[in-house]
PDB file of C-alpha atoms in Angstrom:
ATOM      1  CA  MET A   1      -0.005   0.004   0.002  1.00 47.00           C
ATOM      2  CA  GLY A   2       2.807   2.427   0.871  1.00 48.00           C
ATOM      3  CA  ALA A   3       4.397   2.073  -2.573  1.00 50.00           C
ATOM      4  CA  VAL A   4       1.063   2.816  -4.265  1.00 47.00           C
ATOM      5  CA  PHE A   5       0.587   5.916  -2.098  1.00 47.00           C
ATOM      6  CA  ASP A   6       4.156   7.075  -2.766  1.00 50.00           C
ATOM      7  CA  LEU A   7       3.634   6.624  -6.486  1.00 50.00           C
ATOM      8  CA  ALA A   8       0.369   8.582  -6.380  1.00 50.00           C
ATOM      9  CA  VAL A   9       2.010  11.461  -4.509  1.00 53.00           C
ATOM     10  CA  ALA A  10       5.147  11.460  -6.638  1.00 55.00           C
ATOM     11  CA  GLY A  11       3.046  11.241  -9.775  1.00 53.00           C
ATOM     12  CA  GLY A  12       0.910  14.185  -8.774  1.00 52.00           C
ATOM     13  CA  GLY A  13      -2.087  12.605  -7.151  1.00 51.00           C
ATOM     14  CA  ILE A  14      -4.468   9.801  -7.770  1.00 53.00           C
ATOM     15  CA  ASN A  15      -5.802  10.019 -11.318  1.00 54.00           C
ATOM     16  CA  THR A  16      -5.106  13.759 -11.585  1.00 56.00           C
ATOM     17  CA  GLY A  17      -2.097  13.820 -13.847  1.00 56.00           C
ATOM     18  CA  THR A  18      -0.914  17.005 -12.144  1.00 56.00           C
ATOM     19  CA  GLU A  19       2.127  17.604 -10.033  1.00 56.00           C
ATOM     20  CA  CYS A  20       1.863  18.069  -6.264  1.00 56.00           C
ATOM     21  CA  ASP A  21       4.353  20.909  -6.074  1.00 58.00           C
ATOM     22  CA  TRP A  22       1.640  23.588  -6.326  1.00 55.00           C
ATOM     23  CA  THR A  23       1.712  23.825  -2.523  1.00 57.00           C
ATOM     24  CA  GLY A  24       5.140  25.450  -2.796  1.00 59.00           C
ATOM     25  CA  TRP A  25       3.538  28.720  -3.875  1.00 58.00           C
ATOM     26  CA  ALA A  26       0.023  28.359  -2.438  1.00 57.00           C
ATOM     27  CA  ARG A  27      -0.947  30.232   0.710  1.00 55.00           C
ATOM     28  CA  LEU A  28      -2.253  28.161   3.565  1.00 53.00           C
ATOM     29  CA  VAL A  29      -5.758  28.705   4.859  1.00 52.00           C
ATOM     30  CA  ASP A  30      -5.807  31.501   7.455  1.00 54.00           C
ATOM     31  CA  VAL A  31      -2.217  32.478   6.737  1.00 56.00           C
ATOM     32  CA  ASP A  32      -1.871  35.992   5.368  1.00 58.00           C
ATOM     33  CA  PHE A  33       1.733  35.886   4.263  1.00 61.00           C
ATOM     34  CA  GLY A  34       3.737  34.138   1.592  1.00 63.00           C
ATOM     35  CA  ARG A  35       6.991  32.246   1.534  1.00 62.00           C
ATOM     36  CA  GLY A  36       9.812  34.169   3.143  1.00 66.00           C
ATOM     37  CA  GLU A  37       7.511  36.726   4.783  1.00 68.00           C
ATOM     38  CA  ALA A  38       7.030  34.805   8.027  1.00 64.00           C
ATOM     39  CA  PRO A  39       9.799  36.567  10.019  1.00 67.00           C
ATOM     40  CA  ILE A  40       8.550  40.018   8.946  1.00 69.00           C
ATOM     41  CA  LYS A  41       4.947  39.179   9.817  1.00 69.00           C
ATOM     42  CA  ALA A  42       6.014  37.596  13.094  1.00 69.00           C
ATOM     43  CA  ARG A  43       7.723  40.834  14.102  1.00 73.00           C
ATOM     44  CA  ALA A  44       4.622  42.844  13.139  1.00 74.00           C
ATOM     45  CA  SER A  45       2.439  40.462  15.135  1.00 75.00           C
ATOM     46  CA  ARG A  46       4.695  40.759  18.129  1.00 75.00           C
ATOM     47  CA  ARG A  47       4.611  44.572  17.903  1.00 79.00           C
ATOM     48  CA  ALA A  48       0.795  44.469  17.914  1.00 79.00           C
ATOM     49  CA  THR A  49       0.855  42.334  21.056  1.00 82.00           C
ATOM     50  CA  ARG A  50       3.732  44.024  22.875  1.00 85.00           C
ATOM     51  CA  PHE A  51       1.494  44.780  25.855  1.00 86.00           C
ATOM     52  CA  LEU A  52       0.913  41.025  26.288  1.00 82.00           C
ATOM     53  CA  SER A  53       3.349  38.555  27.748  1.00 82.00           C
ATOM     54  CA  PHE A  54       4.669  35.945  25.343  1.00 78.00           C
ATOM     55  CA  ALA A  55       2.421  33.302  26.941  1.00 79.00           C
ATOM     56  CA  LYS A  56      -0.657  35.480  26.401  1.00 78.00           C
ATOM     57  CA  ALA A  57       0.341  36.545  22.881  1.00 80.00           C
ATOM     58  CA  GLN A  58       1.040  33.053  21.523  1.00 77.00           C
ATOM     59  CA  PRO A  59      -2.600  31.837  21.545  1.00 76.00           C
ATOM     60  CA  LEU A  60      -3.443  34.839  19.345  1.00 78.00           C
ATOM     61  CA  ILE A  61      -0.405  34.842  17.072  1.00 76.00           C
ATOM     62  CA  ARG A  62      -0.281  31.094  16.430  1.00 74.00           C
ATOM     63  CA  PRO A  63      -3.682  30.754  14.707  1.00 74.00           C
ATOM     64  CA  HIS A  64      -3.967  34.272  13.289  1.00 76.00           C
ATOM     65  CA  GLY A  65      -0.481  35.422  12.343  1.00 74.00           C
ATOM     66  CA  ALA A  66      -0.363  39.047  11.245  1.00 73.00           C
ATOM     67  CA  ARG A  67      -4.144  39.307  11.537  1.00 81.00           C
ATOM     68  CA  VAL A  68      -3.630  39.624  15.266  1.00 83.00           C
ATOM     69  CA  ALA A  69      -3.464  43.420  14.810  1.00 83.00           C
ATOM     70  CA  VAL A  70      -6.996  43.336  13.373  1.00 85.00           C
ATOM     71  CA  ILE A  71      -8.207  41.149  16.225  1.00 85.00           C
ATOM     72  CA  LEU A  72      -6.705  43.390  18.878  1.00 85.00           C
ATOM     73  CA  GLY A  73      -7.988  46.535  17.221  1.00 84.00           C
ATOM     74  CA  GLN A  74      -7.378  49.499  19.507  1.00 81.00           C
ATOM     75  CA  ALA A  75      -6.484  47.367  22.538  1.00 84.00           C
ATOM     76  CA  ARG A  76      -3.432  48.677  24.362  1.00 84.00           C
ATOM     77  CA  ALA A  77      -3.777  46.717  27.595  1.00 84.00           C
ATOM     78  CA  ILE A  78      -5.056  43.323  28.659  1.00 82.00           C
ATOM     79  CA  ARG A  79      -8.174  44.923  30.154  1.00 82.00           C
ATOM     80  CA  ASP A  80      -9.031  46.241  26.655  1.00 81.00           C
ATOM     81  CA  LEU A  81      -9.520  42.690  25.422  1.00 79.00           C
ATOM     82  CA  ASP A  82     -12.685  42.324  27.515  1.00 76.00           C
ATOM     83  CA  LYS A  83     -13.430  38.795  28.742  1.00 82.00           C
ATOM     84  CA  ASN A  84     -10.865  36.051  28.967  1.00 82.00           C
ATOM     85  CA  PHE A  85     -12.761  32.789  28.634  1.00 85.00           C
ATOM     86  CA  ASP A  86      -9.832  30.476  29.384  1.00 81.00           C
ATOM     87  CA  HIS A  87      -6.581  29.251  27.872  1.00 78.00           C
ATOM     88  CA  GLY A  88      -5.916  32.589  26.194  1.00 77.00           C
ATOM     89  CA  LEU A  89      -9.222  32.732  24.324  1.00 84.00           C
ATOM     90  CA  CYS A  90     -10.414  36.312  24.769  1.00 86.00           C
ATOM     91  CA  ALA A  91     -13.523  38.172  23.653  1.00 89.00           C
ATOM     92  CA  ALA A  92     -11.562  39.958  20.905  1.00 88.00           C
ATOM     93  CA  ASP A  93     -10.591  36.590  19.403  1.00 88.00           C
ATOM     94  CA  VAL A  94     -14.158  35.281  19.609  1.00 90.00           C
ATOM     95  CA  ASP A  95     -15.533  38.504  18.074  1.00 90.00           C
ATOM     96  CA  TYR A  96     -13.083  38.149  15.184  1.00 88.00           C
ATOM     97  CA  SER A  97     -14.201  34.554  14.682  1.00 87.00           C
ATOM     98  CA  ILE A  98     -17.850  35.605  14.652  1.00 90.00           C
ATOM     99  CA  THR A  99     -17.317  38.327  12.050  1.00 89.00           C
ATOM    100  CA  HIS A 100     -14.751  36.585   9.846  1.00 86.00           C
ATOM    101  CA  LYS A 101     -15.196  32.832  10.291  1.00 84.00           C
ATOM    102  CA  TRP A 102     -18.926  32.579  10.986  1.00 86.00           C
ATOM    103  CA  PRO A 103     -19.124  29.900  13.664  1.00 87.00           C
ATOM    104  CA  GLN A 104     -22.600  28.492  14.171  1.00 86.00           C
ATOM    105  CA  THR A 105     -22.021  26.973  17.589  1.00 88.00           C
ATOM    106  CA  VAL A 106     -19.642  27.121  20.519  1.00 90.00           C
ATOM    107  CA  GLU A 107     -18.192  23.843  19.222  1.00 90.00           C
ATOM    108  CA  ASP A 108     -17.152  25.636  16.030  1.00 89.00           C
ATOM    109  CA  VAL A 109     -15.050  28.035  18.084  1.00 87.00           C
ATOM    110  CA  LEU A 110     -13.694  25.452  20.504  1.00 87.00           C
ATOM    111  CA  TRP A 111     -12.971  22.628  18.075  1.00 85.00           C
ATOM    112  CA  ARG A 112     -12.990  23.610  14.452  1.00 75.00           C
ATOM    113  CA  ARG A 113     -11.115  26.852  14.764  1.00 61.00           C
ATOM    114  CA  THR A 114      -8.999  26.548  17.890  1.00 67.00           C
ATOM    115  CA  LYS A 115      -8.955  22.999  19.323  1.00 74.00           C
ATOM    116  CA  PHE A 116      -9.537  24.626  22.714  1.00 77.00           C
ATOM    117  CA  GLY A 117     -12.239  22.037  23.288  1.00 80.00           C
ATOM    118  CA  LEU A 118      -9.514  19.726  24.524  1.00 81.00           C
ATOM    119  CA  GLU A 119      -8.862  21.982  27.496  1.00 82.00           C
ATOM    120  CA  PHE A 120     -12.060  23.895  28.223  1.00 85.00           C
ATOM    121  CA  MET A 121     -14.081  23.105  31.300  1.00 87.00           C
ATOM    122  CA  VAL A 122     -17.843  22.721  30.843  1.00 89.00           C
ATOM    123  CA  GLU A 123     -18.588  25.880  32.865  1.00 91.00           C
ATOM    124  CA  LYS A 124     -16.249  27.959  30.684  1.00 90.00           C
ATOM    125  CA  ALA A 125     -17.721  26.457  27.507  1.00 91.00           C
ATOM    126  CA  ASN A 126     -21.218  27.375  28.730  1.00 93.00           C
ATOM    127  CA  LEU A 127     -20.073  30.951  29.452  1.00 93.00           C
ATOM    128  CA  LEU A 128     -18.550  31.131  25.972  1.00 92.00           C
ATOM    129  CA  ASN A 129     -21.731  29.740  24.445  1.00 93.00           C
ATOM    130  CA  ARG A 130     -23.792  32.488  26.119  1.00 94.00           C
ATOM    131  CA  TYR A 131     -21.339  35.114  24.886  1.00 93.00           C
ATOM    132  CA  ILE A 132     -21.451  33.816  21.296  1.00 93.00           C
ATOM    133  CA  THR A 133     -25.249  33.679  21.343  1.00 93.00           C
ATOM    134  CA  GLU A 134     -25.462  37.266  22.605  1.00 93.00           C
ATOM    135  CA  ARG A 135     -22.902  38.568  20.076  1.00 91.00           C
ATOM    136  CA  MET A 136     -24.542  36.792  17.146  1.00 90.00           C
ATOM    137  CA  ALA A 137     -27.920  38.267  18.134  1.00 91.00           C
ATOM    138  CA  GLN A 138     -26.356  41.736  17.837  1.00 89.00           C
ATOM    139  CA  ILE A 139     -25.196  41.139  14.258  1.00 80.00           C
TER     140      ILE A 139
END
């Protein structure tokens, strides 16, 4: 089986007749920078989060990259980010998800977009669910 898979990948895919090297120039989903731009964007992201400790900035920078400046908006202090639901998931991040990624349920935020569902306690998930419901009603 492994040889068949290797042949399919090396040959460009199963029955496609195309090469697989297109990913060398394609942008990844939710990544707003191209090859070679990562260090520049990482510095810009870090500047946008300079009021946050590294531990608090990472949960924002890791999934959003340079978009973290959009998520933070005018925030200049931790208190400006409003609620912190748990594990670094703040209201600003959830608001960005609601307006740009259109989650339908709390599970969409916790699992599909962030994988925070692995760590969230039921009480925190319920609080987040109420917040999402309230915010979506305002849109």
